[in-house]
Amino acid sequence: MLRRRALYNDMSRYTCCAGYMPCSGRCGESKCPQLCLATEVFLCFGNSVASTRFLLQDEFNIQTTQCDNCIIGFMFCLSQVACIFSIVACIVGSDELSEASQILSCCADMVYCTVCACMQTQHKLEMDKRDGVFGSQPMGVPPAQQMSRFDQPVPPPVGYPQSYPPPAQGYPPASYPPPGYPQH
């Protein structure tokens, strides 16, 4: 959906991996661009997200920030460390290293999925700006909130009497057990 939108919903402009990979233009995209895009997203999800990112960065002349580079670099390094642990675990035959490699691989996958989701959110926001979905101001400042302090009285929640919370009672309350309750 995001790639199609990045192409202004004109699938005749579609090229595999947005023209950034060696396979681009060699996958029969012109004959059936929808099938090629679905195949790209299903089989090469990371490349698909990255290609859409590159496409939008080129269109809007956006540079990757140092923070983005750091996050993406961390994602790649974590994946590489997980791969190295997996190889070493296979060579050594250690169950502990094998388990550690699986944990690292799981962490790398979670970081990867998170980074891809963040990139796609950035893509959507940039296209919303481009297409005028936001109007004149893309995002407003949220209203100011004030935290209460312990030395200031806290107003009762809406709909509660001014004496909320009720005054503290000892335990058990003086009216316990309730009148008429059988005692043993």
mmCIF file of C-alpha atoms in Angstrom:
data_model
loop_
_atom_site.group_PDB
_atom_site.id
_atom_site.type_symbol
_atom_site.label_atom_id
_atom_site.label_comp_id
_atom_site.label_asym_id
_atom_site.label_seq_id
_atom_site.Cartn_x
_atom_site.Cartn_y
_atom_site.Cartn_z
ATOM 1 C CA MET A 1 0.000 0.000 0.000
ATOM 2 C CA LEU A 2 2.775 2.436 0.929
ATOM 3 C CA ARG A 3 4.805 1.728 -2.220
ATOM 4 C CA ARG A 4 1.748 2.115 -4.419
ATOM 5 C CA ARG A 5 0.995 5.394 -2.668
ATOM 6 C CA ALA A 6 4.629 6.493 -3.042
ATOM 7 C CA LEU A 7 4.157 5.946 -6.783
ATOM 8 C CA TYR A 8 1.062 8.209 -6.717
ATOM 9 C CA ASN A 9 -1.095 5.068 -7.202
ATOM 10 C CA ASP A 10 0.360 4.716 -10.716
ATOM 11 C CA MET A 11 1.549 1.118 -10.922
ATOM 12 C CA SER A 12 2.946 1.702 -14.413
ATOM 13 C CA ARG A 13 5.792 3.481 -12.559
ATOM 14 C CA TYR A 14 6.534 0.358 -10.461
ATOM 15 C CA THR A 15 9.979 -1.227 -10.661
ATOM 16 C CA CYS A 16 11.093 -4.071 -8.430
ATOM 17 C CA CYS A 17 12.800 -2.703 -5.307
ATOM 18 C CA ALA A 18 12.189 0.819 -6.675
ATOM 19 C CA GLY A 19 15.159 0.418 -9.020
ATOM 20 C CA TYR A 20 17.721 0.223 -6.184
ATOM 21 C CA MET A 21 18.598 -3.486 -6.462
ATOM 22 C CA PRO A 22 20.279 -5.490 -9.249
ATOM 23 C CA CYS A 23 17.031 -7.399 -9.918
ATOM 24 C CA SER A 24 15.172 -4.173 -10.713
ATOM 25 C CA GLY A 25 13.581 -4.133 -14.160
ATOM 26 C CA ARG A 26 14.253 -7.839 -14.759
ATOM 27 C CA CYS A 27 11.244 -9.340 -12.990
ATOM 28 C CA GLY A 28 8.495 -8.720 -15.540
ATOM 29 C CA GLU A 29 7.172 -5.736 -13.611
ATOM 30 C CA SER A 30 5.624 -4.087 -16.655
ATOM 31 C CA LYS A 31 3.408 -7.111 -17.383
ATOM 32 C CA CYS A 32 1.945 -7.520 -13.899
ATOM 33 C CA PRO A 33 3.182 -4.882 -11.460
ATOM 34 C CA GLN A 34 0.680 -5.784 -8.716
ATOM 35 C CA LEU A 35 1.878 -9.410 -8.590
ATOM 36 C CA CYS A 36 5.529 -8.325 -8.660
ATOM 37 C CA LEU A 37 4.953 -5.854 -5.807
ATOM 38 C CA ALA A 38 3.130 -8.492 -3.740
ATOM 39 C CA THR A 39 5.988 -10.947 -4.383
ATOM 40 C CA GLU A 40 8.592 -8.321 -3.463
ATOM 41 C CA VAL A 41 6.850 -7.489 -0.192
ATOM 42 C CA PHE A 42 6.303 -11.154 0.695
ATOM 43 C CA LEU A 43 9.758 -12.500 -0.232
ATOM 44 C CA CYS A 44 11.989 -9.461 0.283
ATOM 45 C CA PHE A 45 10.199 -7.448 2.968
ATOM 46 C CA GLY A 46 13.306 -5.674 4.298
ATOM 47 C CA ASN A 47 14.400 -4.657 0.800
ATOM 48 C CA SER A 48 10.870 -3.518 0.044
ATOM 49 C CA VAL A 49 10.752 -1.229 3.093
ATOM 50 C CA ALA A 50 14.261 0.092 2.452
ATOM 51 C CA SER A 51 13.518 0.685 -1.253
ATOM 52 C CA THR A 52 10.393 2.676 -0.448
ATOM 53 C CA ARG A 53 12.483 4.666 2.044
ATOM 54 C CA PHE A 54 15.130 5.418 -0.599
ATOM 55 C CA LEU A 55 12.429 6.360 -3.112
ATOM 56 C CA LEU A 56 10.838 8.863 -0.729
ATOM 57 C CA GLN A 57 14.204 10.225 0.416
ATOM 58 C CA ASP A 58 15.131 10.903 -3.200
ATOM 59 C CA GLU A 59 11.764 12.493 -3.986
ATOM 60 C CA PHE A 60 11.730 14.798 -0.948
ATOM 61 C CA ASN A 61 15.506 15.264 -0.726
ATOM 62 C CA ILE A 62 15.539 13.844 2.819
ATOM 63 C CA GLN A 63 18.800 12.725 4.366
ATOM 64 C CA THR A 64 19.091 9.937 6.895
ATOM 65 C CA THR A 65 19.845 11.364 10.338
ATOM 66 C CA GLN A 66 22.685 10.148 12.529
ATOM 67 C CA CYS A 67 20.081 8.701 14.895
ATOM 68 C CA ASP A 68 18.549 6.709 12.012
ATOM 69 C CA ASN A 69 22.007 5.488 11.017
ATOM 70 C CA CYS A 70 22.709 4.438 14.593
ATOM 71 C CA ILE A 71 19.429 2.511 14.897
ATOM 72 C CA ILE A 72 19.846 0.810 11.517
ATOM 73 C CA GLY A 73 23.495 0.024 12.308
ATOM 74 C CA PHE A 74 22.502 -1.483 15.652
ATOM 75 C CA MET A 75 19.916 -3.615 13.876
ATOM 76 C CA PHE A 76 22.506 -4.934 11.402
ATOM 77 C CA CYS A 77 25.150 -5.508 14.085
ATOM 78 C CA LEU A 78 22.711 -7.419 16.270
ATOM 79 C CA SER A 79 21.762 -9.610 13.311
ATOM 80 C CA GLN A 80 25.421 -10.258 12.531
ATOM 81 C CA VAL A 81 26.260 -11.127 16.153
ATOM 82 C CA ALA A 82 23.294 -13.532 16.229
ATOM 83 C CA CYS A 83 24.550 -15.143 13.017
ATOM 84 C CA ILE A 84 28.111 -15.474 14.371
ATOM 85 C CA PHE A 85 26.816 -17.028 17.610
ATOM 86 C CA SER A 86 24.763 -19.486 15.574
ATOM 87 C CA ILE A 87 27.761 -20.510 13.469
ATOM 88 C CA VAL A 88 30.010 -20.888 16.524
ATOM 89 C CA ALA A 89 27.305 -22.925 18.288
ATOM 90 C CA CYS A 90 27.118 -25.285 15.291
ATOM 91 C CA ILE A 91 30.890 -25.701 15.140
ATOM 92 C CA VAL A 92 31.427 -26.144 18.881
ATOM 93 C CA GLY A 93 28.226 -28.092 19.515
ATOM 94 C CA SER A 94 27.499 -26.209 22.728
ATOM 95 C CA ASP A 95 23.894 -26.192 23.901
ATOM 96 C CA GLU A 96 24.485 -22.984 25.866
ATOM 97 C CA LEU A 97 25.842 -21.166 22.799
ATOM 98 C CA SER A 98 22.991 -22.549 20.711
ATOM 99 C CA GLU A 99 20.445 -21.216 23.188
ATOM 100 C CA ALA A 100 22.258 -17.860 23.355
ATOM 101 C CA SER A 101 22.251 -17.661 19.545
ATOM 102 C CA GLN A 102 18.503 -18.328 19.480
ATOM 103 C CA ILE A 103 17.885 -15.598 22.059
ATOM 104 C CA LEU A 104 20.063 -13.148 20.105
ATOM 105 C CA SER A 105 18.295 -14.111 16.895
ATOM 106 C CA CYS A 106 14.907 -13.486 18.540
ATOM 107 C CA CYS A 107 16.108 -10.083 19.806
ATOM 108 C CA ALA A 108 17.470 -9.234 16.343
ATOM 109 C CA ASP A 109 14.103 -10.147 14.785
ATOM 110 C CA MET A 110 12.226 -7.958 17.286
ATOM 111 C CA VAL A 111 14.527 -5.004 16.594
ATOM 112 C CA TYR A 112 14.188 -5.595 12.836
ATOM 113 C CA CYS A 113 10.374 -5.649 13.007
ATOM 114 C CA THR A 114 10.365 -2.519 15.173
ATOM 115 C CA VAL A 115 12.700 -0.642 12.823
ATOM 116 C CA CYS A 116 10.627 -1.640 9.778
ATOM 117 C CA ALA A 117 7.438 -0.467 11.504
ATOM 118 C CA CYS A 118 9.065 2.865 12.384
ATOM 119 C CA MET A 119 10.303 3.333 8.810
ATOM 120 C CA GLN A 120 6.862 2.619 7.412
ATOM 121 C CA THR A 121 5.315 5.119 9.824
ATOM 122 C CA GLN A 122 7.821 7.715 8.599
ATOM 123 C CA HIS A 123 6.868 6.848 5.013
ATOM 124 C CA LYS A 124 3.179 7.333 5.736
ATOM 125 C CA LEU A 125 3.731 10.666 7.499
ATOM 126 C CA GLU A 126 5.863 12.003 4.640
ATOM 127 C CA MET A 127 3.240 10.991 2.083
ATOM 128 C CA ASP A 128 0.469 12.473 4.240
ATOM 129 C CA LYS A 129 2.393 15.755 4.197
ATOM 130 C CA ARG A 130 2.949 15.474 0.453
ATOM 131 C CA ASP A 131 -0.706 14.713 -0.246
ATOM 132 C CA GLY A 132 -2.018 17.439 2.091
ATOM 133 C CA VAL A 133 -3.775 15.007 4.407
ATOM 134 C CA PHE A 134 -2.603 16.958 7.464
ATOM 135 C CA GLY A 135 -3.790 20.374 6.342
ATOM 136 C CA SER A 136 -1.663 23.390 7.191
ATOM 137 C CA GLN A 137 -0.117 22.049 10.394
ATOM 138 C CA PRO A 138 0.977 18.377 10.367
ATOM 139 C CA MET A 139 1.095 17.876 14.111
ATOM 140 C CA GLY A 140 0.041 20.178 16.897
ATOM 141 C CA VAL A 141 1.531 20.480 20.322
ATOM 142 C CA PRO A 142 -0.477 18.507 22.879
ATOM 143 C CA PRO A 143 -2.160 20.542 25.630
ATOM 144 C CA ALA A 144 -0.085 21.223 28.716
ATOM 145 C CA GLN A 145 -0.593 18.868 31.604
ATOM 146 C CA GLN A 146 0.256 19.556 35.194
ATOM 147 C CA MET A 147 1.372 16.917 37.625
ATOM 148 C CA SER A 148 0.131 17.200 41.180
ATOM 149 C CA ARG A 149 2.532 17.389 44.064
ATOM 150 C CA PHE A 150 2.203 15.662 47.395
ATOM 151 C CA ASP A 151 2.017 18.989 49.214
ATOM 152 C CA GLN A 152 -0.889 20.233 47.048
ATOM 153 C CA PRO A 153 -4.483 19.038 47.402
ATOM 154 C CA VAL A 154 -5.686 16.805 44.593
ATOM 155 C CA PRO A 155 -9.145 17.659 43.213
ATOM 156 C CA PRO A 156 -11.604 14.740 43.251
ATOM 157 C CA PRO A 157 -12.351 12.963 39.986
ATOM 158 C CA VAL A 158 -15.240 14.333 37.957
ATOM 159 C CA GLY A 159 -18.564 13.145 39.365
ATOM 160 C CA TYR A 160 -17.270 12.376 42.873
ATOM 161 C CA PRO A 161 -18.197 14.368 45.984
ATOM 162 C CA GLN A 162 -15.736 16.926 47.366
ATOM 163 C CA SER A 163 -15.002 14.615 50.299
ATOM 164 C CA TYR A 164 -13.371 12.060 47.970
ATOM 165 C CA PRO A 165 -11.518 9.962 48.958
ATOM 166 C CA PRO A 166 -13.523 9.050 52.054
ATOM 167 C CA PRO A 167 -11.769 9.675 55.368
ATOM 168 C CA ALA A 168 -9.507 6.879 56.496
ATOM 169 C CA GLN A 169 -10.933 4.373 58.947
ATOM 170 C CA GLY A 170 -9.201 1.898 61.157
ATOM 171 C CA TYR A 171 -9.162 -1.769 60.286
ATOM 172 C CA PRO A 172 -11.558 -3.434 60.642
ATOM 173 C CA PRO A 173 -14.093 -0.622 60.310
ATOM 174 C CA ALA A 174 -16.186 0.182 63.388
ATOM 175 C CA SER A 175 -19.308 -1.107 61.665
ATOM 176 C CA TYR A 176 -17.792 -4.533 61.040
ATOM 177 C CA PRO A 177 -19.381 -7.039 60.963
ATOM 178 C CA PRO A 178 -22.476 -5.371 59.574
ATOM 179 C CA PRO A 179 -25.554 -5.362 61.850
ATOM 180 C CA GLY A 180 -27.602 -8.523 61.518
ATOM 181 C CA TYR A 181 -24.633 -10.595 60.319
ATOM 182 C CA PRO A 182 -24.486 -13.851 62.317
ATOM 183 C CA GLN A 183 -21.416 -14.192 64.483
ATOM 184 C CA HIS A 184 -19.883 -17.548 65.356
#
